[in-house]
Amino acid sequence: MTTKLVIGLDGQGSGDRALTYAKDLAERIGECELLVAYVIEWSPYSFQTAEENAQRHKRREEEISTAMERVVDPAVAALKSAGMTASGIVRHGDVADTLNSICEKEGGHQIIVCRSSEGGFAKRLFGSSTANLVMSASVPVTVIG
């Protein structure tokens, strides 16, 4: 049976620590697949004009493309060059809910995130998102310092 680890990245240096931990854990496990995930925090509860709604989809697609190119693809390439089986995904949404949803949908066995960084995902995650993820995740969550 292949173990699947979901790694939540933030686009900052702390993501490297989460990747390093996940890579080391995957080597210990043996048959393992790594899924690099980046969540663009987004709330469906904002009020917008009709013009803003018309542009919203285009902006979301651009954000996903940029995050894949700048954050996820380089991480996946590094893991693959180290001999790992890896893929990547970018989604919009609440960080904790979206990471858990990705893990459930993709058959993940564990979520790995980092708690501290220069800002971005981990800064948001260290607050209520970390607590929400740890308390509500359907799989174990490892929070790297």
PDB file of C-alpha atoms in Angstrom:
ATOM      1  CA  MET A   1       0.000   0.000   0.000  1.00  0.00           C
ATOM      2  CA  THR A   2       1.293   3.432  -0.931  1.00  0.00           C
ATOM      3  CA  THR A   3       1.204   6.119   1.761  1.00  0.00           C
ATOM      4  CA  LYS A   4       0.196   9.588   0.560  1.00  0.00           C
ATOM      5  CA  LEU A   5       1.446  12.671   2.385  1.00  0.00           C
ATOM      6  CA  VAL A   6      -0.114  16.090   1.728  1.00  0.00           C
ATOM      7  CA  ILE A   7       2.321  18.980   2.251  1.00  0.00           C
ATOM      8  CA  GLY A   8       0.828  22.441   2.755  1.00  0.00           C
ATOM      9  CA  LEU A   9       3.166  25.143   1.449  1.00  0.00           C
ATOM     10  CA  ASP A  10       3.070  28.869   2.092  1.00  0.00           C
ATOM     11  CA  GLY A  11       5.447  30.189  -0.575  1.00  0.00           C
ATOM     12  CA  GLN A  12       7.947  31.185   2.129  1.00  0.00           C
ATOM     13  CA  GLY A  13      11.073  29.628   3.608  1.00  0.00           C
ATOM     14  CA  SER A  14       9.082  27.626   6.121  1.00  0.00           C
ATOM     15  CA  GLY A  15       7.661  25.580   3.273  1.00  0.00           C
ATOM     16  CA  ASP A  16      11.159  24.237   2.698  1.00  0.00           C
ATOM     17  CA  ARG A  17      11.171  22.865   6.257  1.00  0.00           C
ATOM     18  CA  ALA A  18       7.843  21.118   5.654  1.00  0.00           C
ATOM     19  CA  LEU A  19       9.175  19.690   2.376  1.00  0.00           C
ATOM     20  CA  THR A  20      12.383  18.486   4.028  1.00  0.00           C
ATOM     21  CA  TYR A  21      10.435  16.776   6.801  1.00  0.00           C
ATOM     22  CA  ALA A  22       8.014  15.178   4.331  1.00  0.00           C
ATOM     23  CA  LYS A  23      10.888  13.961   2.133  1.00  0.00           C
ATOM     24  CA  ASP A  24      12.665  12.426   5.145  1.00  0.00           C
ATOM     25  CA  LEU A  25       9.454  10.786   6.333  1.00  0.00           C
ATOM     26  CA  ALA A  26       8.734   9.433   2.841  1.00  0.00           C
ATOM     27  CA  GLU A  27      12.208   7.888   2.691  1.00  0.00           C
ATOM     28  CA  ARG A  28      11.569   6.141   6.028  1.00  0.00           C
ATOM     29  CA  ILE A  29       8.128   4.917   4.978  1.00  0.00           C
ATOM     30  CA  GLY A  30       9.329   3.553   1.652  1.00  0.00           C
ATOM     31  CA  GLU A  31       6.475   3.367  -0.816  1.00  0.00           C
ATOM     32  CA  CYS A  32       5.181   6.923  -0.532  1.00  0.00           C
ATOM     33  CA  GLU A  33       3.575   9.601  -2.700  1.00  0.00           C
ATOM     34  CA  LEU A  34       3.880  13.302  -1.907  1.00  0.00           C
ATOM     35  CA  LEU A  35       1.192  15.827  -2.820  1.00  0.00           C
ATOM     36  CA  VAL A  36       2.347  19.435  -2.593  1.00  0.00           C
ATOM     37  CA  ALA A  37      -0.622  21.723  -1.868  1.00  0.00           C
ATOM     38  CA  TYR A  38      -0.873  25.506  -1.886  1.00  0.00           C
ATOM     39  CA  VAL A  39      -4.067  27.184  -0.691  1.00  0.00           C
ATOM     40  CA  ILE A  40      -4.877  30.711  -1.787  1.00  0.00           C
ATOM     41  CA  GLU A  41      -6.978  32.053   1.036  1.00  0.00           C
ATOM     42  CA  TRP A  42     -10.299  33.147  -0.352  1.00  0.00           C
ATOM     43  CA  SER A  43     -13.695  33.731   1.134  1.00  0.00           C
ATOM     44  CA  PRO A  44     -16.937  33.276  -0.780  1.00  0.00           C
ATOM     45  CA  TYR A  45     -18.568  35.705   1.643  1.00  0.00           C
ATOM     46  CA  SER A  46     -17.360  38.977   0.137  1.00  0.00           C
ATOM     47  CA  PHE A  47     -19.807  41.340  -1.495  1.00  0.00           C
ATOM     48  CA  GLN A  48     -18.849  42.505  -4.959  1.00  0.00           C
ATOM     49  CA  THR A  49     -20.287  44.480  -7.802  1.00  0.00           C
ATOM     50  CA  ALA A  50     -21.427  42.775 -11.001  1.00  0.00           C
ATOM     51  CA  GLU A  51     -18.241  43.985 -12.731  1.00  0.00           C
ATOM     52  CA  GLU A  52     -16.057  42.508  -9.992  1.00  0.00           C
ATOM     53  CA  ASN A  53     -17.882  39.186 -10.242  1.00  0.00           C
ATOM     54  CA  ALA A  54     -17.245  39.137 -13.998  1.00  0.00           C
ATOM     55  CA  GLN A  55     -13.488  39.450 -13.392  1.00  0.00           C
ATOM     56  CA  ARG A  56     -13.358  37.124 -10.404  1.00  0.00           C
ATOM     57  CA  HIS A  57     -12.995  33.862 -12.320  1.00  0.00           C
ATOM     58  CA  LYS A  58     -10.205  35.270 -14.480  1.00  0.00           C
ATOM     59  CA  ARG A  59      -8.309  36.508 -11.390  1.00  0.00           C
ATOM     60  CA  ARG A  60      -8.690  33.144  -9.669  1.00  0.00           C
ATOM     61  CA  GLU A  61      -7.319  31.275 -12.683  1.00  0.00           C
ATOM     62  CA  GLU A  62      -4.360  33.676 -12.873  1.00  0.00           C
ATOM     63  CA  GLU A  63      -3.649  33.225  -9.158  1.00  0.00           C
ATOM     64  CA  ILE A  64      -3.698  29.441  -9.513  1.00  0.00           C
ATOM     65  CA  SER A  65      -1.343  29.580 -12.488  1.00  0.00           C
ATOM     66  CA  THR A  66       1.069  31.909 -10.689  1.00  0.00           C
ATOM     67  CA  ALA A  67       1.091  29.785  -7.522  1.00  0.00           C
ATOM     68  CA  MET A  68       1.739  26.618  -9.534  1.00  0.00           C
ATOM     69  CA  GLU A  69       4.601  28.251 -11.421  1.00  0.00           C
ATOM     70  CA  ARG A  70       6.281  29.990  -8.476  1.00  0.00           C
ATOM     71  CA  VAL A  71       5.653  27.675  -5.524  1.00  0.00           C
ATOM     72  CA  VAL A  72       4.289  24.233  -6.357  1.00  0.00           C
ATOM     73  CA  ASP A  73       6.101  23.281  -9.572  1.00  0.00           C
ATOM     74  CA  PRO A  74       9.603  24.004  -8.167  1.00  0.00           C
ATOM     75  CA  ALA A  75       8.812  21.990  -5.013  1.00  0.00           C
ATOM     76  CA  VAL A  76       7.490  19.063  -7.049  1.00  0.00           C
ATOM     77  CA  ALA A  77      10.522  19.204  -9.355  1.00  0.00           C
ATOM     78  CA  ALA A  78      12.885  19.127  -6.360  1.00  0.00           C
ATOM     79  CA  LEU A  79      11.099  16.111  -4.882  1.00  0.00           C
ATOM     80  CA  LYS A  80      11.103  14.272  -8.193  1.00  0.00           C
ATOM     81  CA  SER A  81      14.802  14.988  -8.704  1.00  0.00           C
ATOM     82  CA  ALA A  82      15.377  13.345  -5.312  1.00  0.00           C
ATOM     83  CA  GLY A  83      13.631  10.227  -6.601  1.00  0.00           C
ATOM     84  CA  MET A  84      10.264  10.844  -4.955  1.00  0.00           C
ATOM     85  CA  THR A  85       6.829  10.360  -6.492  1.00  0.00           C
ATOM     86  CA  ALA A  86       5.278  13.820  -6.280  1.00  0.00           C
ATOM     87  CA  SER A  87       2.528  15.983  -7.714  1.00  0.00           C
ATOM     88  CA  GLY A  88       1.060  19.382  -6.946  1.00  0.00           C
ATOM     89  CA  ILE A  89      -2.243  21.147  -6.510  1.00  0.00           C
ATOM     90  CA  VAL A  90      -3.427  24.724  -5.926  1.00  0.00           C
ATOM     91  CA  ARG A  91      -6.873  25.624  -4.620  1.00  0.00           C
ATOM     92  CA  HIS A  92      -8.750  28.650  -3.322  1.00  0.00           C
ATOM     93  CA  GLY A  93     -10.528  28.560   0.035  1.00  0.00           C
ATOM     94  CA  ASP A  94     -10.194  28.466   3.778  1.00  0.00           C
ATOM     95  CA  VAL A  95      -6.741  27.060   4.549  1.00  0.00           C
ATOM     96  CA  ALA A  96      -7.751  24.396   7.082  1.00  0.00           C
ATOM     97  CA  ASP A  97     -10.899  23.273   5.295  1.00  0.00           C
ATOM     98  CA  THR A  98      -9.236  23.199   1.893  1.00  0.00           C
ATOM     99  CA  LEU A  99      -6.174  21.223   3.021  1.00  0.00           C
ATOM    100  CA  ASN A 100      -8.424  18.681   4.712  1.00  0.00           C
ATOM    101  CA  SER A 101     -10.653  18.503   1.637  1.00  0.00           C
ATOM    102  CA  ILE A 102      -7.647  17.966  -0.637  1.00  0.00           C
ATOM    103  CA  CYS A 103      -6.412  15.216   1.665  1.00  0.00           C
ATOM    104  CA  GLU A 104      -9.797  13.464   1.707  1.00  0.00           C
ATOM    105  CA  LYS A 105     -10.332  13.757  -2.048  1.00  0.00           C
ATOM    106  CA  GLU A 106      -6.810  12.604  -2.934  1.00  0.00           C
ATOM    107  CA  GLY A 107      -6.686   9.755  -0.411  1.00  0.00           C
ATOM    108  CA  GLY A 108      -4.045  11.354   1.795  1.00  0.00           C
ATOM    109  CA  HIS A 109      -2.904   9.692   4.999  1.00  0.00           C
ATOM    110  CA  GLN A 110      -1.289  12.687   6.706  1.00  0.00           C
ATOM    111  CA  ILE A 111      -1.033  16.480   6.342  1.00  0.00           C
ATOM    112  CA  ILE A 112       2.299  18.215   6.958  1.00  0.00           C
ATOM    113  CA  VAL A 113       2.527  21.999   7.432  1.00  0.00           C
ATOM    114  CA  CYS A 114       4.992  24.435   8.976  1.00  0.00           C
ATOM    115  CA  ARG A 115       3.937  26.742  11.789  1.00  0.00           C
ATOM    116  CA  SER A 116       6.270  29.672  11.313  1.00  0.00           C
ATOM    117  CA  SER A 117       7.494  31.748   8.407  1.00  0.00           C
ATOM    118  CA  GLU A 118       8.133  35.254   7.214  1.00  0.00           C
ATOM    119  CA  GLY A 119       4.397  35.563   6.576  1.00  0.00           C
ATOM    120  CA  GLY A 120       1.797  34.116   4.235  1.00  0.00           C
ATOM    121  CA  PHE A 121       0.228  30.706   4.783  1.00  0.00           C
ATOM    122  CA  ALA A 122       2.009  29.800   7.993  1.00  0.00           C
ATOM    123  CA  LYS A 123       1.259  33.155   9.583  1.00  0.00           C
ATOM    124  CA  ARG A 124      -2.434  32.546   8.911  1.00  0.00           C
ATOM    125  CA  LEU A 125      -2.079  28.885   9.834  1.00  0.00           C
ATOM    126  CA  PHE A 126      -0.473  29.583  13.208  1.00  0.00           C
ATOM    127  CA  GLY A 127      -3.684  31.257  14.385  1.00  0.00           C
ATOM    128  CA  SER A 128      -7.105  29.728  14.258  1.00  0.00           C
ATOM    129  CA  SER A 129      -6.375  27.863  11.017  1.00  0.00           C
ATOM    130  CA  THR A 130      -3.834  25.621  12.735  1.00  0.00           C
ATOM    131  CA  ALA A 131      -6.230  24.854  15.531  1.00  0.00           C
ATOM    132  CA  ASN A 132      -9.042  24.246  13.058  1.00  0.00           C
ATOM    133  CA  LEU A 133      -6.882  21.980  10.903  1.00  0.00           C
ATOM    134  CA  VAL A 134      -5.564  19.965  13.840  1.00  0.00           C
ATOM    135  CA  MET A 135      -9.011  19.623  15.425  1.00  0.00           C
ATOM    136  CA  SER A 136     -11.015  18.915  12.292  1.00  0.00           C
ATOM    137  CA  ALA A 137      -8.684  17.044   9.934  1.00  0.00           C
ATOM    138  CA  SER A 138      -9.735  13.547   9.024  1.00  0.00           C
ATOM    139  CA  VAL A 139      -6.084  12.393   9.171  1.00  0.00           C
ATOM    140  CA  PRO A 140      -3.103  13.133  11.441  1.00  0.00           C
ATOM    141  CA  VAL A 141      -1.562  16.600  11.057  1.00  0.00           C
ATOM    142  CA  THR A 142       2.130  17.218  11.641  1.00  0.00           C
ATOM    143  CA  VAL A 143       3.042  20.845  12.376  1.00  0.00           C
ATOM    144  CA  ILE A 144       6.736  21.579  11.818  1.00  0.00           C
ATOM    145  CA  GLY A 145       8.409  24.352  13.846  1.00  0.00           C
TER     146      GLY A 145
END
